[in-house]
Amino acid sequence: MLITLGSPPSDAETDAWHAVISAAHVRDLPASAPEPSRTETAGKLRIPPVSGRNAHLVAVGEDGAYEGVASLLLFTDEANRHTAFLDALVVRPDARRRGVGATLWTAIRAELAAQGRSSVSTVLELGGAGEAFVDSLGFTNVLRLGRYVQRVAQALEEIPRPALPEGLRFVGWSGVVPDGTAEAFARAHGARRDVSGPSRQLDEHTPSWDVERVRTAARLIERRGGIVLTSAVLDTERDDAVVAYTEVVLTAPSDTRALQYDTVVVPAHRGRGLGRAVKRHLLGRLSELHPGVREIRTTVADDNASMLAMNEALGYRRERPAGLFQAKL
């Protein structure tokens, strides 16, 4: 039986969903990868995203237990109303090979058709059951990715504190960007377009960023129970323009592994080592503010040579391969 979760779901529904996610994580991913927290699961189920709306589907067994779950993000911004992102399609390990995944996909496919979507994308680990499943549905790997992990204590010990060129200074904040830096930070976000476009084959457009959007994105992380830390480099000779920044996120305060979000250097300041400098600066702040965090995980495209080189210098090591998959409908 298929059901759609209520909005917001009850505690019992959240617990049942989280049990499926956790069981699959233990079965499918390396032991070194920490399990997702219930805080992260509840946040995703209960707080809608910035740029769309979710459909949360559940396959329920005869005993009432959840056998599989699926979460679909339907973009609502005008440039991406033709596409969607499959955030999860997970079958409990002991319920696999019974058609549960196919049943969930049929429901997702119907929802995509009803909403007029012509494509859908997802991110998966390579070499597992998930890749074989989406291959059978006509998905194509449009971008090869790698999951990389940095050990915080080791990086702090091995990498010296960075020095900035004259006229530049560091600044950092937790949560929403402060008023005095907001406009400059939003402008720097625009530089993401020419450094992080995932693939020319991906049928999704990068949104434009303004102050309200960057603040809404930070508030979303906080409303879902997480924490976002940002370090930036300001140009004191140009009204404190943001010329580089980096962000890490804890999906829950108890996390021992943080997630690396954006790292951007604006075009006029590239080649000066600012990306490495600002990431090292944030490492120090993370260690001081959240000493329980032992690792940072990042995802980088295999063809992003400059970011791979920077991360290698910062002590990141490859943990496992992944891919960005897309299906045209």
Coordinates of C-alpha atoms in Angstrom, one line a residue:
M1 CA 0.0 0.0 0.0
L2 CA 1.2 3.5 -0.8
I3 CA 0.5 6.5 1.4
T4 CA 1.6 10.2 1.2
L5 CA 2.9 11.6 4.5
G6 CA 0.9 14.3 6.1
S7 CA 2.3 17.8 6.4
P8 CA 3.8 17.9 8.9
P9 CA 4.2 14.2 9.6
S10 CA 3.6 12.8 13.1
D11 CA 6.4 11.7 15.4
A12 CA 5.5 8.1 14.7
E13 CA 5.6 8.6 10.9
T14 CA 9.0 10.4 11.3
D15 CA 10.4 7.5 13.4
A16 CA 9.2 4.9 10.8
W17 CA 10.7 6.9 7.9
H18 CA 14.0 7.3 9.8
A19 CA 14.2 3.6 10.5
V20 CA 14.1 2.8 6.8
I21 CA 16.8 5.5 6.0
S22 CA 19.0 4.3 8.9
A23 CA 18.8 0.6 8.0
A24 CA 19.6 1.3 4.3
H25 CA 22.5 3.5 5.4
V26 CA 24.1 0.7 7.5
R27 CA 23.6 -1.8 4.7
D28 CA 24.8 0.3 1.7
L29 CA 27.5 2.7 3.0
P30 CA 30.9 2.3 4.6
A31 CA 31.1 2.0 8.3
S32 CA 33.1 5.3 8.4
A33 CA 30.1 7.2 7.2
P34 CA 28.0 8.4 10.2
E35 CA 24.3 7.5 10.1
P36 CA 21.9 10.4 9.4
S37 CA 20.4 11.8 12.6
R38 CA 16.7 11.9 13.4
T39 CA 17.0 15.7 13.6
E40 CA 18.1 15.7 9.9
T41 CA 15.3 13.4 8.9
A42 CA 12.6 15.3 10.8
G43 CA 13.8 18.6 9.4
K44 CA 13.6 17.4 5.8
L45 CA 10.2 15.9 6.3
R46 CA 8.7 18.8 8.2
I47 CA 10.3 22.0 6.8
P48 CA 9.8 22.6 3.0
P49 CA 12.8 23.7 0.9
V50 CA 13.5 27.2 -0.3
S51 CA 13.1 26.5 -4.0
G52 CA 10.2 24.0 -4.2
R53 CA 7.8 21.7 -2.5
N54 CA 8.2 18.1 -1.5
A55 CA 6.1 15.0 -2.0
H56 CA 6.9 12.3 0.5
L57 CA 5.7 8.8 -0.4
V58 CA 5.7 5.6 1.7
A59 CA 5.3 1.9 0.7
V60 CA 3.6 0.2 3.7
G61 CA 3.8 -3.6 4.3
E62 CA 1.0 -5.8 5.4
D63 CA 2.2 -5.5 9.0
G64 CA 2.0 -1.7 8.9
A65 CA 5.8 -1.3 8.8
Y66 CA 7.4 1.1 6.3
E67 CA 9.1 -1.0 3.5
G68 CA 10.3 1.9 1.4
V69 CA 10.2 5.7 1.2
A70 CA 10.6 8.3 -1.5
S71 CA 11.0 12.1 -1.4
L72 CA 10.6 14.2 -4.5
L73 CA 11.5 17.9 -4.8
L74 CA 9.3 19.7 -7.3
F75 CA 11.0 23.0 -8.1
T76 CA 8.8 26.1 -8.0
D77 CA 11.1 28.8 -9.3
E78 CA 10.1 29.7 -12.9
A79 CA 13.4 28.6 -14.6
N80 CA 13.1 25.0 -13.2
R81 CA 9.3 24.2 -13.3
H82 CA 10.1 21.6 -16.0
T83 CA 12.3 19.5 -13.8
A84 CA 12.5 17.9 -10.3
F85 CA 15.0 16.3 -8.0
L86 CA 14.6 12.8 -6.4
D87 CA 16.0 13.4 -3.0
A88 CA 15.4 9.8 -1.8
L89 CA 14.1 6.5 -3.0
V90 CA 15.1 4.0 -0.3
V91 CA 13.9 0.4 0.3
R92 CA 14.5 -1.3 3.7
P93 CA 17.2 -4.0 3.1
D94 CA 15.0 -6.9 4.2
A95 CA 12.2 -5.8 1.9
R96 CA 14.2 -5.6 -1.3
R97 CA 13.6 -7.5 -4.5
R98 CA 9.8 -7.5 -3.9
G99 CA 8.9 -4.7 -6.2
V100 CA 8.8 -2.0 -3.5
G101 CA 11.2 0.3 -5.4
A102 CA 9.3 -0.2 -8.7
T103 CA 6.0 0.7 -6.9
L104 CA 7.5 3.9 -5.5
W105 CA 8.9 4.8 -8.8
T106 CA 5.6 4.3 -10.6
A107 CA 4.0 6.7 -8.1
I108 CA 6.8 9.2 -8.5
R109 CA 6.6 9.0 -12.3
A110 CA 2.9 9.7 -12.1
E111 CA 3.4 12.7 -9.9
L112 CA 6.1 14.1 -12.3
A113 CA 3.7 13.6 -15.3
A114 CA 0.8 15.3 -13.4
Q115 CA 3.1 18.3 -12.6
G116 CA 4.3 18.6 -16.2
R117 CA 7.9 17.7 -15.4
S118 CA 10.0 16.6 -18.4
S119 CA 13.1 15.5 -16.4
V120 CA 14.3 14.4 -13.0
S121 CA 17.7 14.1 -11.4
T122 CA 19.2 12.4 -8.4
V123 CA 22.6 11.7 -6.7
L124 CA 23.6 8.2 -5.9
E125 CA 26.6 6.2 -4.7
L126 CA 28.2 4.2 -7.6
G127 CA 28.4 0.4 -7.7
G128 CA 25.4 -0.3 -5.5
A129 CA 21.8 -1.4 -5.9
G130 CA 20.7 2.2 -6.4
E131 CA 22.8 2.7 -9.5
A132 CA 21.5 -0.6 -11.0
F133 CA 18.0 0.4 -10.2
V134 CA 18.1 3.8 -11.9
D135 CA 19.9 2.4 -14.9
S136 CA 16.9 0.1 -15.4
L137 CA 14.7 3.2 -15.4
G138 CA 16.6 5.1 -18.1
F139 CA 18.7 7.4 -15.9
T140 CA 22.1 8.5 -17.2
N141 CA 25.1 9.4 -15.2
V142 CA 25.7 13.0 -16.4
L143 CA 28.4 13.9 -13.9
R144 CA 30.9 11.7 -12.0
L145 CA 31.5 12.7 -8.4
G146 CA 33.6 11.8 -5.5
R147 CA 32.9 11.9 -1.7
Y148 CA 35.9 13.2 0.2
V149 CA 36.6 13.5 3.9
Q150 CA 39.0 15.7 5.8
R151 CA 40.0 15.1 9.4
V152 CA 39.7 18.3 11.3
A153 CA 42.4 17.8 14.0
Q154 CA 45.0 16.6 11.4
A155 CA 44.3 19.5 9.1
L156 CA 44.6 22.1 11.8
E157 CA 47.9 20.6 12.9
E158 CA 49.4 20.2 9.4
I159 CA 48.2 23.4 7.7
P160 CA 49.5 26.7 9.0
R161 CA 47.2 29.6 9.7
P162 CA 46.7 31.6 6.5
A163 CA 48.0 35.1 5.8
L164 CA 46.1 37.3 3.4
P165 CA 47.4 39.8 0.9
E166 CA 47.4 43.4 1.9
G167 CA 43.9 45.0 1.7
L168 CA 42.1 41.8 2.5
R169 CA 40.7 40.6 5.9
F170 CA 38.8 37.6 7.3
V171 CA 35.3 37.7 8.7
G172 CA 33.0 35.0 9.9
W173 CA 29.5 34.4 11.2
S174 CA 27.1 31.7 12.3
G175 CA 23.7 31.4 10.8
V176 CA 22.2 34.3 8.8
V177 CA 24.6 36.7 7.2
P178 CA 24.8 40.0 9.2
D179 CA 23.4 43.2 7.7
G180 CA 26.7 44.9 6.9
T181 CA 27.9 42.0 4.8
A182 CA 24.6 40.8 3.3
E183 CA 24.7 42.7 0.0
A184 CA 28.3 41.8 -0.7
F185 CA 27.7 38.2 0.2
A186 CA 24.8 37.9 -2.1
R187 CA 26.8 39.3 -5.0
A188 CA 29.6 36.8 -4.3
H189 CA 27.0 34.0 -4.5
G190 CA 26.6 35.0 -8.2
A191 CA 30.1 33.8 -8.9
R192 CA 28.9 30.2 -8.3
R193 CA 27.5 30.2 -11.8
D194 CA 30.8 29.9 -13.5
V195 CA 32.6 27.6 -11.0
S196 CA 29.9 25.1 -9.9
G197 CA 27.6 24.4 -12.8
P198 CA 27.2 20.6 -12.4
S199 CA 27.0 19.7 -16.0
R200 CA 25.9 21.1 -19.3
Q201 CA 23.8 18.0 -19.7
L202 CA 21.8 18.7 -16.5
D203 CA 18.4 20.0 -17.2
E204 CA 18.4 22.4 -14.3
H205 CA 19.2 26.2 -14.1
T206 CA 21.2 27.8 -11.3
P207 CA 19.1 30.3 -9.6
S208 CA 20.1 34.0 -9.1
W209 CA 20.9 35.0 -5.6
D210 CA 19.9 38.1 -3.7
V211 CA 20.0 39.0 0.0
E212 CA 16.6 37.5 0.8
R213 CA 17.5 34.2 -0.9
V214 CA 20.8 33.8 1.0
R215 CA 19.1 34.6 4.3
T216 CA 16.2 32.3 3.5
A217 CA 18.7 29.4 2.8
A218 CA 20.5 29.9 6.1
R219 CA 17.2 30.1 8.0
L220 CA 16.1 26.9 6.4
I221 CA 19.1 25.0 7.8
E222 CA 18.4 26.5 11.2
R223 CA 14.7 25.7 11.1
R224 CA 15.6 22.1 10.3
G225 CA 17.7 21.9 13.4
G226 CA 21.1 22.5 11.8
I227 CA 23.9 25.0 12.0
V228 CA 25.7 26.9 9.2
L229 CA 29.1 28.5 9.7
T230 CA 30.6 30.9 7.1
S231 CA 34.0 32.4 6.7
A232 CA 34.6 35.1 4.1
V233 CA 37.5 37.3 2.8
L234 CA 36.6 41.0 2.5
D235 CA 38.4 43.6 0.3
T236 CA 38.9 46.6 2.6
E237 CA 39.8 48.8 -0.4
R238 CA 36.5 48.1 -2.1
D239 CA 33.9 48.8 0.6
D240 CA 34.5 45.3 2.2
A241 CA 33.4 43.4 -0.9
V242 CA 33.2 39.7 -0.4
V243 CA 35.9 38.2 -2.6
A244 CA 35.9 34.7 -1.2
Y245 CA 33.7 32.6 1.1
T246 CA 33.2 29.1 2.3
E247 CA 30.4 27.4 4.4
V248 CA 30.1 24.2 6.4
V249 CA 26.8 22.8 7.8
L250 CA 26.0 20.6 10.7
T251 CA 22.6 18.9 10.1
A252 CA 22.3 18.5 13.9
P253 CA 24.3 20.0 16.8
S254 CA 25.4 16.5 17.8
D255 CA 27.0 15.8 14.4
T256 CA 30.6 14.6 14.4
R257 CA 30.9 15.0 10.6
A258 CA 30.1 18.4 9.0
L259 CA 29.2 18.9 5.4
Q260 CA 31.1 21.3 3.2
Y261 CA 28.8 23.6 1.3
D262 CA 30.0 26.3 -1.2
T263 CA 33.5 27.5 -1.6
V264 CA 33.7 30.4 -4.0
V265 CA 36.4 32.9 -5.0
V266 CA 35.2 35.7 -7.3
P267 CA 36.9 35.8 -10.7
A268 CA 39.0 38.9 -10.1
H269 CA 40.7 37.3 -7.1
R270 CA 41.4 33.8 -8.3
G271 CA 44.9 32.4 -8.4
R272 CA 45.8 34.1 -5.1
G273 CA 45.3 31.1 -2.8
L274 CA 42.1 32.6 -1.2
G275 CA 40.1 29.4 -1.5
R276 CA 42.6 27.5 0.6
A277 CA 43.0 30.4 3.0
V278 CA 39.3 30.9 3.7
K279 CA 38.7 27.1 4.2
R280 CA 41.6 27.0 6.7
H281 CA 40.1 30.0 8.5
L282 CA 36.8 28.2 8.8
L283 CA 38.5 25.1 10.1
G284 CA 39.8 27.1 13.0
R285 CA 36.4 28.6 13.8
L286 CA 34.7 25.2 13.5
S287 CA 37.1 23.6 15.9
E288 CA 36.6 26.4 18.5
L289 CA 32.8 26.6 18.2
H290 CA 32.0 22.9 17.7
P291 CA 34.9 20.8 19.1
G292 CA 32.9 17.6 18.7
V293 CA 33.1 17.7 14.9
R294 CA 35.9 15.4 13.8
E295 CA 35.5 15.4 10.1
I296 CA 34.2 17.4 7.1
R297 CA 32.8 15.7 4.1
T298 CA 32.6 17.3 0.6
T299 CA 31.4 16.2 -2.8
V300 CA 33.5 17.3 -5.8
A301 CA 33.0 16.6 -9.5
D302 CA 35.8 14.4 -11.0
D303 CA 36.5 17.0 -13.6
N304 CA 36.9 19.9 -11.2
A305 CA 40.7 19.8 -11.2
S306 CA 41.2 23.1 -9.3
M307 CA 38.9 22.2 -6.4
L308 CA 40.4 18.6 -6.2
A309 CA 43.9 20.1 -6.0
M310 CA 42.9 22.6 -3.3
N311 CA 41.2 19.9 -1.2
E312 CA 44.1 17.5 -1.5
A313 CA 46.3 20.3 -0.1
L314 CA 43.9 20.6 2.8
G315 CA 44.1 16.9 3.6
Y316 CA 40.8 15.6 2.0
R317 CA 40.9 12.0 1.0
R318 CA 38.5 10.1 -1.3
E319 CA 36.0 8.0 0.5
R320 CA 33.7 6.7 -2.2
P321 CA 32.5 7.5 -5.7
A322 CA 29.1 8.9 -6.6
G323 CA 27.2 10.3 -9.6
L324 CA 24.6 12.8 -10.6
F325 CA 22.0 10.9 -12.6
Q326 CA 19.2 12.3 -14.8
A327 CA 16.3 10.9 -16.7
K328 CA 14.4 12.6 -19.5
L329 CA 10.7 11.8 -19.3

